[in-house]
XYZ file of C-alpha atoms in Angstrom:
414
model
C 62.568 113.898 100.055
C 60.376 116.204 102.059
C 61.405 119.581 103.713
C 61.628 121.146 106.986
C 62.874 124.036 108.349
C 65.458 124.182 111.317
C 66.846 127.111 112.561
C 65.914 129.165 109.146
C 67.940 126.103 107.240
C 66.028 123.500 104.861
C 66.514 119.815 105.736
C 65.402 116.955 103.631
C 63.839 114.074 105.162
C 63.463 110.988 102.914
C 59.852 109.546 102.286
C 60.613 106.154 102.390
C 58.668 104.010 103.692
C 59.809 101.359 106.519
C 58.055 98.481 107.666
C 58.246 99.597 111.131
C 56.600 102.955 110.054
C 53.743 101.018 108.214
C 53.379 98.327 111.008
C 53.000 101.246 113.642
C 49.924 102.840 111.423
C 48.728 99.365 111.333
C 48.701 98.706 115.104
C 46.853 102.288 115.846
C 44.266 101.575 113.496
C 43.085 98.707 115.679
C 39.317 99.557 116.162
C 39.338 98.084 120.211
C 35.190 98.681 120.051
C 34.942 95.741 117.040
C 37.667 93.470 117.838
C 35.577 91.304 120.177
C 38.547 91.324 122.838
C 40.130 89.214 120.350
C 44.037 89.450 120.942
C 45.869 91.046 117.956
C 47.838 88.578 116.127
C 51.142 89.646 114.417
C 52.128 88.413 111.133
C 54.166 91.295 110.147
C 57.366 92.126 112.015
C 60.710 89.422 112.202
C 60.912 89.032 115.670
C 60.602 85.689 116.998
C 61.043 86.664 120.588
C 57.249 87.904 120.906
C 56.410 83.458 120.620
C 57.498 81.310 123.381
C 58.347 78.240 121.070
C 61.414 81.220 119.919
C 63.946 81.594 122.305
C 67.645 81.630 122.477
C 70.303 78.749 123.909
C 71.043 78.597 127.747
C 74.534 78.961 126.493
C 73.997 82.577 125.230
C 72.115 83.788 128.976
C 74.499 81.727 130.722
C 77.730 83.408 128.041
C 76.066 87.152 128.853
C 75.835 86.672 132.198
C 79.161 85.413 132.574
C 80.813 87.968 131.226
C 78.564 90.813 133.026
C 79.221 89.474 136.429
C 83.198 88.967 135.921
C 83.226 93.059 135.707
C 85.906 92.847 133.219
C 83.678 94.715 130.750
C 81.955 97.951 131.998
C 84.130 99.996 130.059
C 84.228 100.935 126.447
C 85.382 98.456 123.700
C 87.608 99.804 120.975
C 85.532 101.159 118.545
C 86.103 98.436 115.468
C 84.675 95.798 118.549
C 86.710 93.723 121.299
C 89.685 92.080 119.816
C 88.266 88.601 120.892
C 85.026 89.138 119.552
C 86.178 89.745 116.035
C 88.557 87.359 116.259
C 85.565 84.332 117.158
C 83.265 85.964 114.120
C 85.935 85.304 111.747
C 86.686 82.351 113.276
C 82.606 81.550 112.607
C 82.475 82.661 109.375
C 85.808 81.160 107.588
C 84.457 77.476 108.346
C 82.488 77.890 105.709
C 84.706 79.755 103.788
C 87.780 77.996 101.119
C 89.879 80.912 103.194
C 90.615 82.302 106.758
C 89.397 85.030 107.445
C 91.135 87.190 109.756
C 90.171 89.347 112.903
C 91.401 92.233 110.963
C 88.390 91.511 108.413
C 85.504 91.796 111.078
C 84.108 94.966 112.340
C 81.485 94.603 115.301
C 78.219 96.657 114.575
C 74.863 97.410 116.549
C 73.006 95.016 114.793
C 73.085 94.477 110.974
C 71.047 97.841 110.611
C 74.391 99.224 111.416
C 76.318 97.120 108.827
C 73.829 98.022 106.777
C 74.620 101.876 107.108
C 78.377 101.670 107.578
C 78.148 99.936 103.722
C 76.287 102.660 102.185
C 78.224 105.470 103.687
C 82.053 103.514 102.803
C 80.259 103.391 99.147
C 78.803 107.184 98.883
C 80.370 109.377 96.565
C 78.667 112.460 94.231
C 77.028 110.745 91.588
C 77.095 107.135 92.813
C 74.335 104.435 92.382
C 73.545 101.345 93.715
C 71.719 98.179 92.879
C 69.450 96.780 94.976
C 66.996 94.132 94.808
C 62.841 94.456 94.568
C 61.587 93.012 96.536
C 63.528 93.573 99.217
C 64.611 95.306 102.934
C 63.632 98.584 102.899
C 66.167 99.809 105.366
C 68.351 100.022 102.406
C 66.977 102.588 100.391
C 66.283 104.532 103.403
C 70.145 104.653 103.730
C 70.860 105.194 100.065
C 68.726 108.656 100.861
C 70.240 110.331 103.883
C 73.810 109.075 102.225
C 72.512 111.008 98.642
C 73.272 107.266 96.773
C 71.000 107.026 93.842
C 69.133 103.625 93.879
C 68.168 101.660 90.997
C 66.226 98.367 91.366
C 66.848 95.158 89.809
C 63.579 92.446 89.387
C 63.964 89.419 91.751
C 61.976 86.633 89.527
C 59.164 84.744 91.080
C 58.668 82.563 88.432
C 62.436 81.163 88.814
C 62.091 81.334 92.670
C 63.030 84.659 93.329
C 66.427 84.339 91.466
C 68.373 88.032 90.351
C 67.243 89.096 86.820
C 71.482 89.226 86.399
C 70.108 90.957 82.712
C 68.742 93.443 84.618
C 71.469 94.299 86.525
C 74.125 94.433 83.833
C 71.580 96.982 82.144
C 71.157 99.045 84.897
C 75.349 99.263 85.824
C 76.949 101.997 84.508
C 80.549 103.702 85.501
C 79.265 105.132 88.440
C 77.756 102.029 90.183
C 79.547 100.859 93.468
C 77.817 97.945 94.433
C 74.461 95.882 94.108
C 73.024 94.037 96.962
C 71.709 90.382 97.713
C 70.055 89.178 100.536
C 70.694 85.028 101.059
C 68.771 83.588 102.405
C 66.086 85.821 101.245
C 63.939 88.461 102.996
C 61.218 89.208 102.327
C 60.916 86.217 99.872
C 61.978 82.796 101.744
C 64.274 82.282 98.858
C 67.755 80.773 98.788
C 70.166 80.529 96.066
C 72.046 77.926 94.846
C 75.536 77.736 94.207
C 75.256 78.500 90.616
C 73.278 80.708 90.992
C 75.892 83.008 93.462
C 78.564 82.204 91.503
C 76.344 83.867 88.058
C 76.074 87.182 90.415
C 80.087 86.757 91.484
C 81.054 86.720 87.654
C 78.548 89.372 86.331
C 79.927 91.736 89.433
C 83.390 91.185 88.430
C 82.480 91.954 85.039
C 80.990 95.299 85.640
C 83.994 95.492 87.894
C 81.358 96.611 90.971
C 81.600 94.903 94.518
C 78.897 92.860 96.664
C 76.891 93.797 99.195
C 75.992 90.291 100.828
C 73.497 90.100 103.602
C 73.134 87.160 105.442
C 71.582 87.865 108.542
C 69.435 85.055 108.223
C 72.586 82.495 107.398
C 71.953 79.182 108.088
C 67.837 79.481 108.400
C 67.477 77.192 105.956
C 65.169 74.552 105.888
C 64.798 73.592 101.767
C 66.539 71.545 98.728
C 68.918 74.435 98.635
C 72.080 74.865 101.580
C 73.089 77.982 102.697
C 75.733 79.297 100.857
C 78.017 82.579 101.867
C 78.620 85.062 99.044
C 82.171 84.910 100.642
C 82.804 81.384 98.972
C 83.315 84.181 95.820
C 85.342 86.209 97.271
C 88.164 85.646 95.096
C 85.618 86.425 91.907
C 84.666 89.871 93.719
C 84.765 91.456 96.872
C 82.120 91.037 98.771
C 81.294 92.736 102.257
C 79.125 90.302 104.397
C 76.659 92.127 106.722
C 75.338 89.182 109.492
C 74.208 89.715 113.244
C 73.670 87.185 115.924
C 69.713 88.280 115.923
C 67.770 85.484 113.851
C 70.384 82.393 114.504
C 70.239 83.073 117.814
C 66.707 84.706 118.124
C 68.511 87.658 119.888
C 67.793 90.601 117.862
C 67.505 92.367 121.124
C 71.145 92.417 121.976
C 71.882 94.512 118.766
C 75.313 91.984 118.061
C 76.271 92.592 114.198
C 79.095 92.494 111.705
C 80.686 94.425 108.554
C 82.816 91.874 107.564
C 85.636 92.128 103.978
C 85.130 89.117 102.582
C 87.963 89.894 100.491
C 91.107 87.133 99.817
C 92.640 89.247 97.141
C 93.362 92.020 99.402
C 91.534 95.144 97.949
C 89.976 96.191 101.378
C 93.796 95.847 102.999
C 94.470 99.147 101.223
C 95.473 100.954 103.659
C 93.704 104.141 103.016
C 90.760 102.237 103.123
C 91.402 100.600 106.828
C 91.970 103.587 107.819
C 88.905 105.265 106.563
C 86.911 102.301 108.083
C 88.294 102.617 111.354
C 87.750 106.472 111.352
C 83.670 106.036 110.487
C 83.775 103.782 113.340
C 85.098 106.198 115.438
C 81.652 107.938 115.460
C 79.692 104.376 116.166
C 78.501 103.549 119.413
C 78.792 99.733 118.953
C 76.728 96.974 120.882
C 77.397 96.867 124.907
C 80.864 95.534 125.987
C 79.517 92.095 127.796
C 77.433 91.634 124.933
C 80.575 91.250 122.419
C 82.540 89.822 124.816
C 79.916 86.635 125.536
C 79.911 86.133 121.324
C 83.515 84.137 121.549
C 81.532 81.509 124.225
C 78.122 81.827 122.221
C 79.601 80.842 118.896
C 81.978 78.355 120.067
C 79.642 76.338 122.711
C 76.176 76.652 120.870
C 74.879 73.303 120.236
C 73.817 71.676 116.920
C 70.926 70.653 118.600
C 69.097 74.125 118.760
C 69.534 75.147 115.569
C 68.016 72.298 114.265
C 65.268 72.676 117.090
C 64.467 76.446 115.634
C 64.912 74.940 111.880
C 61.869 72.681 112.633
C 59.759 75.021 113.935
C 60.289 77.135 110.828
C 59.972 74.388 108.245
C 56.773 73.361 110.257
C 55.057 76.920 110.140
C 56.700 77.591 106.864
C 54.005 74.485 105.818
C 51.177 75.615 107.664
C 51.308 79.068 106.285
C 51.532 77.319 102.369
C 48.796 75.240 103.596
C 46.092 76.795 104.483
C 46.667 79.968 101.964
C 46.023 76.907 99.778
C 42.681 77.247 100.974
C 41.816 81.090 100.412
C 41.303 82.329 96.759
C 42.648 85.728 96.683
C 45.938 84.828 97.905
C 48.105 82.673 95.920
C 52.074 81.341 96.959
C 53.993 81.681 93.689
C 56.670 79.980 95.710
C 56.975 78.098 98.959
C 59.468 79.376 101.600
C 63.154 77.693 102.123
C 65.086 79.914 104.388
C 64.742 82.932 106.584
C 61.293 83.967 108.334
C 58.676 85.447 105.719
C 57.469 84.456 102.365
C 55.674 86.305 99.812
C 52.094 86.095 98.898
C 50.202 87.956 95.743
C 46.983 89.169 95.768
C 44.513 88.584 93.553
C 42.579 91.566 93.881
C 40.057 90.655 91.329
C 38.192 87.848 93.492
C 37.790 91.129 95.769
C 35.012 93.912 96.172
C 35.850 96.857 98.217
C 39.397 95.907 98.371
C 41.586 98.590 96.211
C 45.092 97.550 96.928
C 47.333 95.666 99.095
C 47.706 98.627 101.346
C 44.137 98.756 101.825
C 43.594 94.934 102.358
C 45.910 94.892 105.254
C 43.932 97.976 106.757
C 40.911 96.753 106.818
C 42.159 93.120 107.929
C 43.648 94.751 110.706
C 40.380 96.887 111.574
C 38.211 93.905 111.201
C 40.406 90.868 112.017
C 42.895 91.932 114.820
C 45.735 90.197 112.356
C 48.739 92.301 110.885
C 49.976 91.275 107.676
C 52.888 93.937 105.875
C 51.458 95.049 102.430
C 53.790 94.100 99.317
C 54.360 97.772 98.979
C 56.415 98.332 101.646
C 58.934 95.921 100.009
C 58.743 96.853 96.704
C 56.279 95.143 95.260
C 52.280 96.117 95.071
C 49.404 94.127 95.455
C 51.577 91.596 97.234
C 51.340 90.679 100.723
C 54.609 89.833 102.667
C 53.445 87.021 105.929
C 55.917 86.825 108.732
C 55.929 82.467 109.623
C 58.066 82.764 112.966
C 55.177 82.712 114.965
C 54.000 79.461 117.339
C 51.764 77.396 115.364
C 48.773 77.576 116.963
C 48.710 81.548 116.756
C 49.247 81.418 113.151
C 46.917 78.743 112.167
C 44.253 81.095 113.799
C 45.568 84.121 112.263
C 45.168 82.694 109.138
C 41.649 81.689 109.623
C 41.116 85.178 110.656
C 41.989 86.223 107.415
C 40.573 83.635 104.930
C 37.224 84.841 106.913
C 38.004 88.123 105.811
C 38.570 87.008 102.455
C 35.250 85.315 102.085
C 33.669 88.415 103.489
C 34.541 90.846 100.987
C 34.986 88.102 98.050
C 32.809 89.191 94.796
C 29.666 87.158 94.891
């Protein structure tokens, strides 16, 4: 943490870093004199919107705009989220699910950034820690800090596809752990777990007798050997709270539509001291906009199969070109190909490299001399990594990535 004065009184600010933070430096470091009026080429940030081969279902405009213009919903919404709208997520949800979920189970959030932080501050207590994965979102230890939650990282394992280093984890548990935290499928590694594999994290939860943070916000971008499958499935193992949003499904993130959701058939969130203290930090939430939650009961029950599989093809097919042609530059090696969400990892082999120090300073000087933004590893958790965002249109990517196997060969050691 760094301090700052206010008013005579020291406040801490945490020095995390955030991938919007890093991507900002990134985009002002543009040099406009050498970039040959080349346009700038994003590879960094998970929004599909900016490509026009992403875009949502007619159903969801037509859903939004039906509810704006019946002027039923200019007022607030209760604070947990509209009574229908929690009712469809759970609705949505329990089909996968070997139990119904209730309405009572679903609270509506601005986005899953807001799940995200109504998670860690139901969890904070004086001396608490929590497990969370590396790589992985950094939004999440930038909540652990304002909320004072000690973090401790467990390994995600390349060499067995990103799976949890579960040894790790029961190592790292002690009596004041309160949850650990898995994102499926995975961000920032294009990873998705298997059945088994869930159900190995369900049982070694249970055992430390800790709960599970499960965030699926990119549920059902899959595209691999592996299915998607919710942590929820467990929920009778442990209890699991399942963070999700509307955003990538529906290439919306936009309209800020998420959920906090108790995936919980045994009953331990029913307490009703913790409702009740649920309800009350919702209270001080300013949830998404009322015709936004009340087009999600028409958007989730009308969406055709048809466009998901539409925006599943797009990703498997840049998912391939990105594997492809990295293929074809030295320095940069895929320890393993993407089969879910929107990104993939990529290590650097810094090596094959002169005048290249890190992965920090790779994507600087890319950007500088290339026009393309790539996130370095390190803002995930993981140095000398690179982490490339594949939901871009095809063409646009195939040229970024000649853009930067040209930089490659340019500062490669002769």
């Amino acid at each position: 943490m760094e301090n700052g004065a206010v008013n005579g009184y020291e406040m801490e600010t945490p020095k995390n870093i955030t991938i919007k933070g890093i991507l900002s430096l990134l985009m002002e470091s543009i040099d406009d004199e050498n970039n040959h009026n080349r346009s700038v080429i994003s590879l960094g940030m998970g929004d599909p919107t900016a490509h026009s081969c992403f875009h949502t279902t007619h159903v969801a405009q037509e859903a939004v705009v039906d509810a704006l213009q019946s002027h039923k919903f200019n007022g607030y919404a209760p604070t947990v989220g509209l009574p229908q709208t929690r009712r469809a997520i759970a609705e949505y949800l329990s089909r996968d699910l070997p139990y119904k979920l209730s309405s009572d189970d679903v609270f509506i959030t601005s986005g899953c950034t807001q799940a995200i932080d109504v998670a860690l501050a139901m969890l904070a207590r004086p001396g608490a820690n929590i497990l969370l994965p590396r790589p992985g979102f950094p939004i999440y230890e930038l909540c652990a800090a304002f909320r004072h939650l000690e973090v401790r990282h467990f390994d995600l394992l390349p060499e067995k596809d990103f799976e949890v280093d579960l040894d790790a984890i029961e190592a790292l548990a002690d009596q004041n752990t309160v949850a650990l935290v898995i994102i499926n499928p995975g961000n920032p590694c294009g990873n998705v777990y298997s059945y088994q594999h869930l159900k190995k994290i369900a049982e070694t939860a249970e055992k430390l007798k800790i709960l599970v943070i499960a965030d699926e916000v990119y549920g059902h971008l899959v595209f691999g050997r592996n299915p998607f499958v919710p942590m929820g499935v467990f929920g009778s193992i442990v209890p699991v709270l399942t963070l999700g949003s509307l955003s990538k499904r529906w290439i919306v993130p936009g309209w800020r539509l998420g959920w906090f959701v108790t995936s919980d058939p045994s009953g331990m969130f029913r307490n009703p001291k913790v409702v009740e203290r649920i309800k009350k930090y919702f209270d001080i939430l300013g949830g998404p906009a009322t015709f936004i939650q009340a087009a999600v009961p028409g958007i989730l029950e009308q969406t055709d199969e048809v466009f998901f599989k539409r925006t599943i093809n797009i990703l498997k097919q840049t998912s391939d070109i990105c594997c492809d042609r990295i293929k074809e530059i030295p320095c940069i090696s895929c320890p393993h190909k993407p089969e879910g969400s929107m990104a993939v990892m990529m290590k650097l082999n810094l090596s094959l490299l002169e005048d290249i120090s890190d992965d920090i300073d790779f994507c600087f000087k890319l950007v500088r001399e290339e026009s393309v933004i790539i996130l370095p590893g390190t803002a995930v958790g993981l140095k000398n990594w690179l982490r490339i965002t594949f939901a871009v249109d095809p063409v646009s990517l195939e040229e970024a990535l000649e853009r930067v196997k040209s930089f490659c060969l340019r500062h490669s050691k002769q």
